Amino acid sequence: MIDTKDKAKECAVNPTRGIIAGLAMLVTASGLPVASFAQTAEIPPSLVTPDKVESRLGTMEFKDGVPSKAAAEKLYDNLDFTYAYRAFMDNLRGVSIHALRKGMMSIGMKDNEVIVFEQLMDAKSLFLTANADTIYVMGFLDLSKGPVVVETPPKFLGAVQDAWFRWVIDLGAPGPDRGEGGKYLIVGPDYTGPLPEGGFFVARARTNSIVWFGRSFLENHNDPKPVVEGIKKFTKVYPFEVGGVGTPVADFLAGKTKLGKITPPPPTVFHDGSGKVMNTLPPNDWSFYEMLNEVVQKEPATSLDPELMGPIAAIGIVKGKPFAPDERMKKIMTEALAVANASSRNLFMSPRDPSWFYYPNSAWMNYLFQTGYEFETPIPEITPEGVKPYPATGYRTMDARTNFFYGVTGITPGMAMRLTGIGSQYLFAMTDADKNYFDGAKTYKVMLPQGIPEENFWSFTLYDNMTRSMLDTPQRYPRAGSQSFPSPAAEAAADGSTTIYFGPTQPDGVKRGNWIQTDPKKGWFTLLRLYSPLEPFFTKKWRPSEIELVQ
């Protein structure tokens, strides 16, 4: 028999056991056995939230699993902080390409117009790790009005990117035209009309806002003018004419489509970007959230994965609704933005994954070989038998994705491939041979052994640590390499090796083409580019020296 008076006393002392005991009395009164309740009376420790939770947020109090008012407020602040932090870390790329579009608009560009850097890009404009060796060509499209045609010139190398900086299609040499020039039809997410049966390389985008860009090379390595003329001759951007080129008359007769006119497209408007001052960098102050809201409002609600859109919505950025955070949320979001930017900068300037470095015990880095262009699976090996892909990892390398979009413009499979003689390859160096960051007041040198593995040309470019854009010095073009434009070509030594110096003043006995000027007040990092790389780069038989401090 159960002594109900004793059980009542126990209930007052231990409410949890009191509930169990009360249920036991009810079950006993019904004539059912009570052994099973006695066996499950103790809650497994792995399920218990302690009365005091110690964490980086401080001490939080709970009573029988219920948070105190102070704990609840602290936890909600942290949750909102986490959502705001993720909004930056996951979606910096979308704000980055939006900033690129706004930068082009700041010099008067409009949809379907084209900017050509006729005298190459210099340090006056803020572009993430652009080069001073090739002729950049770029523009932006609005697919909400219908598909748009982009005609590319021969010997071009480029890509189309959507509003979240996702790859849509390659242009030129790595694309379907294979460098012969071609007509690309870019189709938006909402278009349901007819498409041509031929005559175009058709690509569908998940967003209406599109940025496309590419570069052309100086054929003689010393004069951009003839290449610029070819770009302007062959590059065209114009709205797609339904029922025009690519549409058989039979489709019209079958009632499948209307019959459009075959007329020359309207002339494309070109802008010269060389020497222009424009800021294309994503901000890391409150305007980041404002620009993120602009992207969300402009694009279809389904343009981004729901898991990525979730944190954005959690901080009040929702398509079709005003973005109006209260003072509490503004404070939390401002702090989260500062931490997210600092975390991104840390990943960019101080990478921690040893697999990212291209050679053992080296500062030279390129993690795309490990992560691929989607930051998921290593890029395939190229063998005599063909391509040897790696199995999918099933996860995104978050550090690599953040590092990339904090410092680089554009992503494409063409940036992450082991093919010889096509595209370009890159090696970053953030530190010198002693793993110290570069000081603009000091002089350094790097030696490239004989047989630099490139079929086209090679170059170094220096970048400002703060802006991740070309280092602005009196040289204007902070580069050195095998081209003789826009600065003299570097000269090799008698043994075939080439040494490049980095410093505030030109060292005695060093040719102008073998020196890149630095700013004594600024830190910097560098990129070595190999255009049309050759086998010794991929096998690592050829290796540049580490960058050494000149004593």
XYZ file of C-alpha atoms in Angstrom:
551
model
C 0.000 0.000 0.000
C 1.114 3.593 -0.672
C 1.231 5.995 2.273
C -0.314 9.098 0.695
C 0.726 11.362 3.589
C 4.388 10.480 3.116
C 4.080 10.972 -0.626
C 2.487 14.375 -0.109
C 5.485 15.464 1.949
C 7.841 14.221 -0.761
C 5.926 16.196 -3.383
C 6.484 19.410 -1.453
C 10.236 18.761 -1.301
C 10.727 17.448 -4.837
C 8.062 18.581 -7.361
C 9.387 16.366 -10.168
C 9.168 13.252 -8.034
C 5.803 14.485 -6.786
C 4.422 14.439 -10.311
C 5.744 10.923 -10.842
C 4.334 9.803 -7.487
C 0.956 11.364 -8.231
C 0.794 9.515 -11.532
C 1.809 6.330 -9.734
C -1.048 6.712 -7.235
C -3.493 7.236 -10.084
C -2.275 4.189 -11.892
C -2.314 2.114 -8.674
C -5.859 3.154 -7.954
C -6.760 1.855 -11.394
C -5.236 -1.481 -10.526
C -2.181 -1.141 -12.862
C 1.366 -1.984 -11.701
C 3.696 0.881 -10.686
C 7.096 -0.729 -11.307
C 7.570 0.971 -14.697
C 7.263 4.490 -13.166
C 9.862 3.764 -10.519
C 12.264 2.670 -13.239
C 11.979 5.996 -15.179
C 11.762 8.467 -12.306
C 15.341 9.780 -12.737
C 15.897 12.103 -15.747
C 19.079 11.128 -17.634
C 21.843 13.692 -16.942
C 22.330 14.234 -20.704
C 18.846 15.776 -20.858
C 19.202 18.160 -17.928
C 19.771 21.913 -18.298
C 21.537 22.904 -15.056
C 20.236 25.699 -12.852
C 23.336 27.739 -13.691
C 24.752 27.699 -17.227
C 28.308 29.036 -17.465
C 29.338 30.260 -20.927
C 31.121 32.998 -22.860
C 27.896 34.981 -22.377
C 28.320 34.805 -18.619
C 26.199 32.941 -16.077
C 22.602 32.225 -17.054
C 20.083 30.975 -14.514
C 17.404 28.354 -15.126
C 14.826 26.879 -12.758
C 13.738 23.369 -13.618
C 14.576 24.085 -17.270
C 12.908 27.502 -17.382
C 15.206 30.492 -18.099
C 15.128 33.536 -15.861
C 14.044 36.795 -17.458
C 17.654 38.008 -17.563
C 18.833 34.748 -19.152
C 16.073 34.876 -21.771
C 16.992 38.429 -22.758
C 20.695 37.575 -22.954
C 20.021 34.512 -25.080
C 17.750 36.377 -27.490
C 20.402 39.081 -27.871
C 22.933 36.372 -28.693
C 20.550 34.672 -31.124
C 19.906 37.927 -32.972
C 23.652 38.611 -32.954
C 24.216 35.191 -34.540
C 21.671 35.867 -37.295
C 23.224 39.271 -38.062
C 26.719 37.743 -38.047
C 25.616 35.048 -40.486
C 23.968 37.624 -42.738
C 27.435 39.084 -43.337
C 29.453 35.866 -43.427
C 27.052 34.019 -45.737
C 26.031 36.888 -47.994
C 28.952 39.276 -48.318
C 29.195 37.983 -51.881
C 25.736 39.337 -52.773
C 26.536 42.761 -51.393
C 29.929 42.646 -53.138
C 28.488 42.197 -56.622
C 25.783 44.779 -55.828
C 28.574 47.214 -54.897
C 30.324 46.406 -58.182
C 27.168 47.305 -60.078
C 26.718 50.529 -58.083
C 30.350 51.429 -58.718
C 29.835 51.172 -62.469
C 26.622 53.196 -62.187
C 28.562 55.933 -60.357
C 30.417 56.799 -63.571
C 27.199 56.964 -65.593
C 26.802 53.380 -66.832
C 23.363 51.905 -67.509
C 21.930 48.452 -68.242
C 23.412 46.832 -71.380
C 26.276 49.324 -71.578
C 29.919 48.225 -71.476
C 32.974 49.569 -69.703
C 36.381 48.907 -71.264
C 39.610 49.745 -69.442
C 41.337 50.904 -72.603
C 44.647 51.750 -70.914
C 44.230 48.939 -68.361
C 43.030 49.327 -64.787
C 45.107 51.371 -62.370
C 45.078 52.017 -58.626
C 42.629 54.931 -58.794
C 39.590 52.658 -58.623
C 38.747 50.300 -55.782
C 38.365 46.773 -57.219
C 39.052 43.602 -55.248
C 42.441 42.198 -56.403
C 42.118 43.319 -60.022
C 45.178 43.172 -62.273
C 47.074 45.824 -64.217
C 47.991 43.525 -67.104
C 44.832 42.841 -69.117
C 42.035 44.860 -70.684
C 38.990 44.477 -68.472
C 35.541 44.501 -70.086
C 32.346 44.402 -68.009
C 28.714 45.417 -67.720
C 25.422 44.664 -65.975
C 22.025 43.438 -67.155
C 18.418 43.538 -65.932
C 16.668 40.330 -66.956
C 13.328 41.363 -65.453
C 12.636 43.039 -68.801
C 13.409 39.855 -70.753
C 16.433 37.870 -71.956
C 19.538 39.749 -73.041
C 22.170 38.854 -75.645
C 25.870 39.342 -74.914
C 28.168 38.951 -77.927
C 31.791 38.405 -76.937
C 34.939 39.086 -78.980
C 37.486 36.428 -79.970
C 40.305 35.580 -77.528
C 38.201 36.657 -74.556
C 38.204 35.195 -71.031
C 35.206 35.914 -68.811
C 32.116 34.825 -66.916
C 28.522 35.734 -66.077
C 27.574 36.066 -62.391
C 24.167 36.402 -60.746
C 23.079 38.759 -57.959
C 24.431 36.424 -55.246
C 27.803 36.118 -57.021
C 27.061 32.629 -58.300
C 28.520 31.426 -61.558
C 26.076 31.278 -64.480
C 28.265 30.534 -67.526
C 31.811 31.067 -68.739
C 32.528 33.345 -71.700
C 35.322 33.095 -74.203
C 38.163 30.580 -73.965
C 36.746 28.523 -71.052
C 33.183 28.883 -72.338
C 31.329 27.124 -75.162
C 32.697 29.488 -77.816
C 36.244 28.328 -76.818
C 37.750 31.722 -77.560
C 36.274 32.123 -81.036
C 33.689 34.688 -79.904
C 30.014 33.928 -79.597
C 26.444 34.977 -78.840
C 25.255 34.281 -75.294
C 21.569 34.480 -74.409
C 21.122 35.136 -70.689
C 17.612 34.261 -69.474
C 16.083 35.354 -66.177
C 14.171 33.230 -63.644
C 10.699 34.461 -64.562
C 10.913 34.210 -68.346
C 8.523 31.621 -69.799
C 8.496 32.687 -73.445
C 10.003 30.881 -76.440
C 13.738 30.493 -76.852
C 15.710 30.056 -80.085
C 16.608 26.591 -81.331
C 20.099 27.615 -82.351
C 22.515 30.463 -82.863
C 23.036 31.215 -79.165
C 24.661 29.726 -76.086
C 21.700 29.851 -73.693
C 22.185 30.196 -69.931
C 19.502 30.552 -67.270
C 20.129 32.690 -64.207
C 18.344 32.486 -60.852
C 18.310 36.273 -60.451
C 17.303 39.250 -62.591
C 20.395 41.329 -61.822
C 23.451 40.107 -63.691
C 27.038 41.275 -63.868
C 29.312 39.957 -66.597
C 32.979 40.635 -66.992
C 36.098 39.378 -68.656
C 39.463 40.356 -69.983
C 41.409 40.395 -73.190
C 45.160 40.087 -73.505
C 47.691 42.333 -75.197
C 48.674 40.232 -78.190
C 52.073 41.881 -78.560
C 52.447 42.512 -74.809
C 53.028 46.231 -75.321
C 50.039 48.014 -76.911
C 46.358 47.706 -75.907
C 44.989 49.807 -78.771
C 44.452 47.072 -81.421
C 42.832 44.777 -78.864
C 40.512 47.560 -77.685
C 39.462 48.132 -81.284
C 38.586 44.443 -81.614
C 36.623 44.502 -78.354
C 34.508 47.415 -79.512
C 33.994 45.837 -82.919
C 32.733 42.468 -81.681
C 31.199 43.159 -78.255
C 27.451 43.810 -78.360
C 24.784 43.779 -75.651
C 21.090 44.055 -76.560
C 17.606 42.724 -75.733
C 16.639 39.374 -77.231
C 14.139 39.611 -80.104
C 11.581 36.797 -79.811
C 11.037 35.108 -83.151
C 14.214 36.503 -84.679
C 17.522 34.755 -85.325
C 17.355 31.193 -84.038
C 13.615 30.776 -84.657
C 12.572 28.594 -87.631
C 9.689 29.873 -89.750
C 8.135 26.416 -89.278
C 7.627 27.193 -85.589
C 5.703 30.306 -86.536
C 3.567 28.372 -89.040
C 2.852 25.779 -86.332
C 1.644 28.529 -83.999
C 4.480 27.985 -81.515
C 5.876 31.502 -81.606
C 5.561 34.837 -83.274
C 7.776 35.785 -86.190
C 10.139 38.612 -85.320
C 12.094 40.916 -87.555
C 15.736 40.374 -88.433
C 17.197 43.783 -87.727
C 20.618 44.948 -86.575
C 20.783 45.350 -82.775
C 21.007 48.871 -81.371
C 24.592 50.145 -81.059
C 26.265 49.316 -77.757
C 27.382 52.224 -75.583
C 31.007 51.974 -74.395
C 32.683 53.744 -71.463
C 36.438 54.033 -70.908
C 37.235 52.979 -67.334
C 40.964 53.737 -67.249
C 41.824 56.421 -64.732
C 38.230 56.631 -63.480
C 37.660 56.800 -59.732
C 34.991 54.352 -58.595
C 34.381 52.314 -55.472
C 33.162 48.779 -56.172
C 33.915 47.310 -52.714
C 31.282 45.931 -50.331
C 30.994 48.125 -47.219
C 31.429 46.921 -43.650
C 29.419 49.637 -41.909
C 25.606 49.918 -41.535
C 25.238 50.456 -45.290
C 26.060 46.745 -45.677
C 22.589 45.875 -44.338
C 20.969 48.558 -46.463
C 22.620 47.168 -49.593
C 21.699 43.624 -48.596
C 18.083 44.784 -48.310
C 18.311 46.313 -51.794
C 19.400 42.940 -53.211
C 16.605 41.070 -51.416
C 13.944 43.540 -52.574
C 15.144 43.465 -56.181
C 15.399 39.710 -56.653
C 12.794 36.908 -56.550
C 12.082 35.634 -53.041
C 13.340 32.202 -54.084
C 16.625 33.432 -55.578
C 18.612 32.296 -52.527
C 18.542 29.017 -50.631
C 15.993 29.223 -47.753
C 18.679 28.229 -45.235
C 20.753 31.239 -46.312
C 17.770 33.569 -46.549
C 16.571 32.547 -43.064
C 19.098 34.584 -41.029
C 18.498 37.575 -43.328
C 14.770 37.403 -42.654
C 15.414 36.936 -38.924
C 17.030 40.392 -38.739
C 14.134 42.036 -40.553
C 15.214 41.959 -44.207
C 12.244 40.381 -45.982
C 11.135 40.839 -49.577
C 8.138 43.150 -49.840
C 8.504 44.503 -46.304
C 10.221 47.649 -45.006
C 13.568 47.222 -43.290
C 13.119 49.129 -40.024
C 15.036 47.600 -37.080
C 14.497 49.143 -33.655
C 17.309 50.605 -31.566
C 17.971 47.295 -29.792
C 18.390 45.448 -33.083
C 20.522 48.236 -34.585
C 22.927 47.970 -31.659
C 23.147 44.175 -31.922
C 23.496 44.207 -35.708
C 26.205 46.887 -35.627
C 28.253 44.814 -33.191
C 27.700 41.634 -35.215
C 28.813 43.449 -38.361
C 32.052 44.558 -36.700
C 32.826 41.026 -35.509
C 31.893 39.452 -38.868
C 34.075 41.891 -40.795
C 36.968 41.317 -38.385
C 36.515 37.545 -38.710
C 36.488 37.785 -42.509
C 39.576 39.976 -42.541
C 41.316 37.545 -40.200
C 40.515 34.636 -42.526
C 41.826 36.605 -45.490
C 45.027 37.940 -43.923
C 45.805 35.074 -41.549
C 44.549 31.755 -42.985
C 44.848 28.808 -40.595
C 44.359 25.761 -42.822
C 47.763 24.301 -43.821
C 46.244 22.623 -46.884
C 45.636 26.022 -48.455
C 49.368 26.631 -48.998
C 50.636 25.476 -52.360
C 54.115 24.349 -51.315
C 55.379 22.855 -48.025
C 56.423 25.466 -45.441
C 55.533 28.274 -47.838
C 53.570 31.524 -47.757
C 52.345 30.980 -51.343
C 48.668 30.079 -51.186
C 45.847 28.924 -53.466
C 43.107 26.939 -51.727
C 40.906 26.496 -54.823
C 42.871 23.358 -55.630
C 41.503 21.937 -52.358
C 37.997 23.420 -52.375
C 37.043 23.926 -56.014
C 35.098 26.933 -57.218
C 32.077 25.989 -55.084
C 34.266 25.566 -51.970
C 33.195 21.955 -51.646
C 35.230 19.420 -53.610
C 38.871 19.497 -54.821
C 39.273 20.289 -58.495
C 39.718 17.212 -60.721
C 43.063 15.811 -61.751
C 43.931 15.840 -65.441
C 45.509 12.575 -66.571
C 46.488 11.132 -69.983
C 43.286 9.115 -69.785
C 41.154 12.188 -69.145
C 39.592 13.925 -66.174
C 39.760 12.220 -62.791
C 37.172 13.870 -60.512
C 37.269 13.672 -56.741
C 34.185 12.412 -54.895
C 31.945 15.149 -53.510
C 32.712 16.009 -49.892
C 29.115 16.919 -49.128
C 30.066 20.061 -47.210
C 30.990 23.656 -47.885
C 34.397 24.904 -46.731
C 33.086 27.996 -44.979
C 36.485 29.573 -44.230
C 37.506 29.363 -47.888
C 34.237 30.870 -49.097
C 34.567 33.805 -46.715
C 38.234 34.325 -47.542
C 37.510 34.324 -51.269
C 34.660 36.800 -51.375
C 36.399 39.140 -48.933
C 39.250 39.618 -51.372
C 38.329 38.454 -54.871
C 35.862 39.512 -57.581
C 34.100 36.728 -59.482
C 34.090 32.947 -59.268
C 34.118 30.419 -62.099
C 35.285 26.869 -62.775
C 37.917 28.459 -65.015
C 39.692 29.791 -61.910
C 40.049 26.303 -60.484
C 41.332 23.888 -63.107
C 44.548 22.025 -63.826
C 44.450 22.488 -67.604
C 47.663 23.696 -69.225
C 47.653 26.571 -71.693
C 44.165 27.814 -70.715
C 43.103 30.583 -68.340
C 45.319 31.693 -65.510
C 46.544 30.549 -62.118
C 47.178 32.563 -58.986
C 49.371 32.406 -55.903
C 48.790 34.772 -52.976
C 51.508 35.778 -50.496
C 50.479 37.593 -47.320
C 53.777 37.189 -45.455
C 57.508 37.033 -46.100
C 59.896 34.109 -45.688
C 59.903 34.633 -41.903
C 56.079 34.681 -41.767
C 56.006 38.420 -41.044
C 53.512 40.720 -42.762
C 54.905 43.062 -45.383
C 55.937 46.552 -44.264
C 55.721 49.232 -46.942
C 58.719 51.036 -45.463
C 61.006 48.027 -46.050
C 62.445 46.413 -49.175
C 61.863 42.784 -50.178
C 62.776 40.552 -53.099
C 61.506 37.371 -54.757
C 63.284 35.156 -57.281
C 61.534 33.293 -60.093
C 63.681 30.405 -61.386
C 64.398 29.969 -65.065
C 61.546 28.558 -67.141
C 58.611 30.438 -65.650
C 55.715 28.081 -66.492
C 53.464 30.273 -68.637
C 52.544 30.228 -72.272
C 51.332 33.828 -72.422
C 52.875 36.031 -69.706
C 53.369 36.365 -65.949
C 53.062 39.210 -63.457
C 53.145 40.349 -59.843
C 50.614 42.884 -58.536
C 50.688 44.580 -55.123
C 47.543 45.253 -53.081
C 46.668 47.491 -50.165
C 45.948 45.393 -47.052
C 42.990 47.572 -46.089
C 41.169 47.858 -49.412
C 42.359 44.605 -51.054
C 42.666 46.804 -54.154
C 45.753 47.839 -56.105
C 48.305 49.692 -53.974
C 48.151 53.373 -54.898
C 51.636 54.866 -55.356
C 53.193 57.291 -57.849
C 53.818 54.295 -60.120
C 50.021 54.156 -60.791
C 50.270 50.530 -61.968
C 51.705 48.471 -59.065
C 52.885 45.568 -61.208
C 55.929 43.883 -62.690
C 56.085 41.088 -65.225
C 56.976 39.891 -68.683
C 54.812 42.479 -70.491
C 56.317 45.835 -71.497
C 53.025 47.674 -70.937
C 51.973 49.577 -68.835
C 55.463 49.471 -67.277
C 58.766 48.107 -68.621
C 59.146 44.338 -68.746
C 61.184 42.663 -66.052
C 64.649 41.546 -67.128
C 66.141 38.142 -66.378
C 69.630 37.528 -65.039
C 72.328 35.654 -66.938
C 71.222 32.351 -65.389
C 67.660 32.851 -66.623
C 66.177 33.643 -63.213
C 64.190 36.842 -62.617
C 64.277 38.811 -59.371
C 61.605 41.344 -58.462
C 62.027 43.936 -55.706
C 59.281 45.525 -53.606
C 60.136 48.722 -51.724
C 59.476 52.448 -51.300
C 62.460 53.442 -53.474
C 64.105 51.812 -56.470
C 67.162 49.854 -55.282
C 70.528 50.756 -56.789
C 71.372 48.648 -59.810
C 67.806 47.315 -60.191
C 66.018 47.959 -63.483
C 62.692 49.822 -63.404
C 60.830 46.750 -64.716
C 62.128 44.653 -61.796
C 60.800 46.967 -59.061
C 57.319 47.668 -57.689
C 56.979 50.708 -55.467
C 55.438 50.438 -51.991
C 53.990 53.045 -49.653
C 55.991 53.447 -46.399
C 52.739 54.009 -44.506
C 50.887 50.977 -45.848
C 51.026 47.221 -45.519
C 50.576 45.141 -48.660
C 50.240 41.654 -50.091
C 50.888 40.298 -53.562
C 49.536 37.985 -56.248
C 51.668 36.069 -58.721
C 49.707 35.386 -61.907
C 50.611 32.861 -64.585
C 48.576 33.313 -67.764
C 48.144 30.055 -69.721
C 50.065 28.071 -67.058
C 52.219 25.093 -68.010
C 52.790 21.638 -66.539
C 55.728 22.488 -64.190
C 53.403 24.746 -62.198
C 50.869 21.992 -61.582
C 53.508 19.329 -60.828
C 55.326 21.850 -58.601
C 58.653 21.114 -60.259
C 58.900 24.880 -60.651
C 58.584 26.980 -57.493
C 59.134 30.683 -56.794
C 61.294 31.615 -53.850
C 59.732 32.948 -50.688
C 59.670 36.746 -50.502
C 62.692 37.787 -48.456
C 63.443 40.960 -46.518
C 66.450 42.787 -47.986
C 68.728 43.710 -45.065
